[in-house]
Amino acid sequence: MKISEVIRKRRSVRSFDGTQLREKDAMAIMKFAEKAENPYGIPVTWKLLDAGKYGLSSPVIVGTDTFIAGKMRRVRYAEEAFGYSFEKIVLFAESIGVGTTWIAGTMNRDAFERAMEVAEGEVMPCVSPVGYAAKKMSFRETMMRKGIKADSRNGFEELFFDGSFNTPLTEEKAGALKGALEAVRLAPSAVNRQPWRVVVSGDKAHFYKKQSKGFVSADGWDIQKIDIGIALCHFELAANESGIDVTLETADPALPSGDDTHYVASCVLK
């Protein structure tokens, strides 16, 4: 299956069918995770965790006892790197028929961090249940999806811009980048806020974060930077599928933007 098809097909799964994760799928996911690098070169340690063994729980998940979690050193660009690497794993899981959903807050975090043996200076940003989607969503999941409008996305011209933030980018003008940008538009994000904004200028796509209130902790950890990492992952994978090579740089082009819109990274296109 093409990565663009996987991105379009995937949805967050919170209701699972109760089937134990098959060993071959568990092995495939972990083998893939070991190689799920990110353009920042920041390593992430991944583990599959048994909920019963470690006393793990999430009030929004039913029907599976298996989770995947990652930990890493808390360094500059950790959020973006984690989002990029974890989304690669999420998309791989989807490609082999395994459901997932990003969880950052709705879990007993202390238990998960103990299970991951998170040391001083390390962070465990998010986890995901892994399993097989139930035929029918739970009532709670249905209401959650309605609450965050999970099946809707902002329009192309609301998210992407041509040369500057003054000129929206149309699908027609996007040309060869249309598929990669559409993959960004469809990316998951915390409560579906879709914080990414992209300015295409020459051979570069500059990624910005439109900050929402309540997503930055007192110590500076920014959940929406994880969302930007997810968007960068989608962009690069879909661009590669279209025959476009992408390298990442963090040289701020200093484009005028709103007070709530901040530069994150640029994709150089070849």
C-alpha positions as MATLAB code, in Angstrom:
seq = 'MKISEVIRKRRSVRSFDGTQLREKDAMAIMKFAEKAENPYGIPVTWKLLDAGKYGLSSPVIVGTDTFIAGKMRRVRYAEEAFGYSFEKIVLFAESIGVGTTWIAGTMNRDAFERAMEVAEGEVMPCVSPVGYAAKKMSFRETMMRKGIKADSRNGFEELFFDGSFNTPLTEEKAGALKGALEAVRLAPSAVNRQPWRVVVSGDKAHFYKKQSKGFVSADGWDIQKIDIGIALCHFELAANESGIDVTLETADPALPSGDDTHYVASCVLK';
ca = [
       0.000    0.000    0.000;
       1.305    3.460   -0.890;
       2.078    5.733    2.043;
      -0.448    8.277    0.753;
      -3.137    5.579    0.925;
      -2.091    4.587    4.465;
      -2.281    8.234    5.586;
      -5.708    8.681    4.028;
      -7.035    5.384    5.420;
      -5.805    5.646    8.996;
      -7.936    6.870   11.883;
      -7.349    6.915   15.623;
      -8.641    3.720   17.278;
      -9.805    3.719   20.890;
     -12.163    0.711   20.756;
     -10.404   -2.612   20.129;
     -11.886   -6.086   19.582;
     -10.217   -7.787   22.570;
      -7.886   -9.933   20.450;
      -4.349  -10.263   21.781;
      -1.761   -8.593   19.531;
      -0.398  -11.360   17.331;
       3.244  -12.221   17.925;
       4.191  -11.708   14.302;
       2.674   -8.219   14.354;
       4.376   -7.372   17.641;
       7.729   -8.484   16.246;
       7.208   -6.570   13.008;
       6.331   -3.372   14.854;
       9.345   -3.570   17.150;
      11.700   -4.422   14.289;
      10.418   -1.395   12.411;
      10.589    0.830   15.517;
      14.277    0.053   15.991;
      14.931    1.708   12.601;
      12.396    4.552   12.873;
      14.895    7.386   12.698;
      14.149   11.102   12.574;
      15.925   13.927   10.695;
      17.158   15.410   13.983;
      19.227   12.303   14.709;
      17.811   11.992   18.237;
      17.495    8.343   19.372;
      14.275    7.041   20.922;
      13.943    3.824   22.955;
      10.737    1.892   22.244;
       8.973   -0.824   24.236;
       5.788   -2.847   23.950;
       4.126   -2.848   27.368;
       1.623   -5.288   28.858;
      -1.046   -3.389   30.799;
      -1.680   -6.221   33.239;
       1.987   -6.698   34.071;
       2.657   -3.011   34.758;
      -0.749   -1.814   35.972;
      -1.282    0.472   32.995;
      -4.579    2.060   32.044;
      -6.247    4.753   30.005;
      -9.890    5.724   30.531;
     -10.419    6.243   26.794;
      -9.162    2.803   25.648;
     -11.112   -0.457   25.662;
     -10.354   -3.883   24.240;
      -6.557   -4.106   24.278;
      -3.911   -4.671   26.967;
      -0.889   -3.776   24.833;
       0.718   -0.360   24.446;
       3.793    0.975   22.689;
       5.754    3.762   24.356;
       8.975    5.619   23.693;
      11.462    7.531   25.825;
      14.337    9.832   24.940;
      16.724   12.394   26.327;
      15.087   15.759   26.885;
      17.122   17.852   24.482;
      16.473   20.561   21.914;
      14.101   19.364   19.172;
      13.055   16.349   21.258;
       9.365   17.049   20.649;
       9.675   17.272   16.866;
      11.969   14.227   16.717;
       9.576   12.120   18.784;
       6.566   13.115   16.708;
       8.399   12.231   13.519;
       9.637    8.818   14.681;
       6.437    7.758   16.431;
       4.268    8.670   13.437;
       6.440    6.443   11.259;
       5.641    3.570   13.614;
       1.941    4.476   13.709;
       1.747    4.437    9.908;
       3.615    1.139    9.718;
       1.195   -0.380   12.225;
      -1.716    0.803   10.089;
      -0.139   -0.775    7.013;
      -0.209   -4.218    8.669;
      -3.725   -3.826   10.059;
      -2.889   -2.740   13.629;
      -4.851    0.161   15.139;
      -3.308    2.959   17.213;
      -4.061    6.335   18.750;
      -1.787    8.994   20.217;
      -2.169    9.452   23.995;
      -0.356   12.153   25.951;
      -2.638   12.974   28.871;
      -5.437   10.441   29.297;
      -3.401    7.730   31.019;
      -1.893    6.894   34.400;
       1.395    8.498   33.406;
       3.316    7.529   36.565;
       2.702    3.836   35.868;
       3.755    4.171   32.244;
       6.930    6.026   33.182;
       7.810    3.346   35.728;
       7.263    0.656   33.106;
       9.519    2.567   30.705;
      12.134    3.141   33.431;
      12.290    6.842   32.634;
      15.461    8.246   34.200;
      16.386   11.792   35.174;
      16.836   13.884   32.054;
      14.601   11.577   30.017;
      11.006   12.049   28.892;
       8.233    9.736   27.723;
       6.123   12.076   25.585;
       3.292    9.826   24.372;
       2.071    6.250   24.173;
      -0.341    4.360   21.962;
      -2.483    1.267   22.434;
      -1.914   -1.359   19.738;
      -4.441   -3.931   18.640;
      -7.250   -4.635   16.223;
     -10.114   -2.185   15.798;
     -13.522   -3.278   17.028;
     -16.269   -3.446   14.424;
     -18.154   -0.759   16.314;
     -16.803    2.232   18.244;
     -17.704    2.594   21.902;
     -20.150    5.365   22.831;
     -17.314    7.217   24.564;
     -15.128    7.077   21.450;
     -17.980    8.267   19.244;
     -18.595   11.248   21.501;
     -14.882   12.072   21.723;
     -14.569   12.109   17.952;
     -17.581   14.378   17.650;
     -16.208   16.687   20.336;
     -12.917   17.307   18.534;
     -14.392   17.037   15.011;
     -11.924   14.233   14.351;
     -13.152   13.586   10.817;
     -12.728   17.166    9.596;
      -9.665   19.197    8.629;
      -8.946   22.822    7.807;
      -8.932   23.717    4.129;
      -5.802   23.636    1.959;
      -5.622   27.414    1.623;
      -6.001   27.918    5.382;
      -2.839   25.924    6.096;
      -0.495   26.511    3.158;
       0.936   29.696    1.689;
       2.805   30.857   -1.410;
       5.968   32.809   -0.650;
       4.555   34.604    2.382;
       1.649   34.429    4.807;
      -0.109   37.075    2.701;
      -0.811   34.672   -0.177;
      -2.717   31.416    0.338;
      -1.447   28.498   -1.737;
      -4.038   26.873   -3.977;
      -4.010   23.168   -4.811;
      -3.425   24.050   -8.456;
      -0.428   26.274   -7.671;
       1.044   23.617   -5.341;
       1.823   21.452   -8.360;
       4.124   18.529   -7.534;
       3.841   19.320   -3.813;
       0.071   18.906   -3.705;
       0.258   15.290   -2.500;
       2.831   16.013    0.203;
       0.880   19.002    1.496;
      -2.378   17.060    1.463;
      -0.630   14.415    3.586;
       0.228   17.190    6.062;
      -3.378   18.413    6.032;
      -4.600   14.926    6.977;
      -2.103   14.445    9.830;
      -3.354   13.775   13.376;
      -2.790   16.377   16.097;
      -3.638   16.975   19.740;
      -7.421   17.529   19.948;
      -7.310   18.083   16.176;
      -5.951   21.635   16.439;
      -3.847   21.241   13.248;
      -1.178   23.755   14.334;
       0.995   23.429   11.209;
       1.317   26.251    8.703;
       3.584   25.857    5.684;
       5.016   28.585    3.447;
       6.373   27.260    0.143;
       9.113   29.492   -1.223;
      11.362   28.380   -4.077;
      12.893   25.012   -3.279;
      11.889   25.116    0.405;
       8.790   24.435    2.476;
       8.971   26.372    5.745;
       7.015   24.818    8.630;
       5.518   27.033   11.324;
       3.517   26.294   14.469;
       0.361   28.292   15.135;
       0.315   28.115   18.915;
      -2.865   27.327   20.833;
      -3.225   28.042   24.540;
      -2.762   25.216   27.028;
      -0.301   23.057   25.103;
       2.966   24.255   26.670;
       3.783   23.011   30.184;
       5.274   25.170   32.910;
       8.729   23.736   32.171;
       8.498   24.525   28.452;
       7.498   21.129   27.007;
       5.352   21.813   23.919;
       2.887   19.150   22.744;
       2.213   21.048   19.528;
       5.843   20.676   18.491;
       5.157   16.926   18.507;
       2.319   17.664   16.091;
       4.764   19.500   13.821;
       7.038   16.443   13.918;
       4.093   14.351   12.722;
       3.440   16.826    9.918;
       7.097   16.789    8.861;
       6.971   12.997    8.744;
       3.889   13.016    6.516;
       5.401   15.647    4.226;
       8.684   13.830    3.702;
       7.161   10.368    3.220;
       4.576   11.632    0.720;
       7.141   13.814   -1.092;
       9.473   10.824   -1.427;
       6.585    8.803   -2.851;
       6.202   11.538   -5.501;
       9.908   11.351   -6.367;
      10.942   14.440   -4.389;
      13.912   14.195   -2.018;
      13.699   16.164    1.225;
      16.346   17.292    3.689;
      15.678   19.207    6.870;
      17.250   22.455    8.015;
      16.453   24.847   10.850;
      17.567   28.164    9.341;
      14.758   30.625   10.097;
      13.849   32.566    6.915;
      12.468   35.365    9.123;
       9.191   35.652    7.247;
       6.698   38.056    8.841;
       4.084   36.052   10.762;
       1.547   36.571   13.520;
       2.565   36.727   17.172;
       1.156   33.235   17.711;
       2.899   31.693   14.685;
       6.473   30.483   15.167;
       9.076   28.997   12.822;
      10.048   25.359   13.416;
      11.939   23.894   10.443;
      12.319   23.925    6.668;
      12.197   21.086    4.158;
      14.673   21.564    1.314;
      13.350   19.973   -1.880;
      15.409   18.248   -4.548;
];
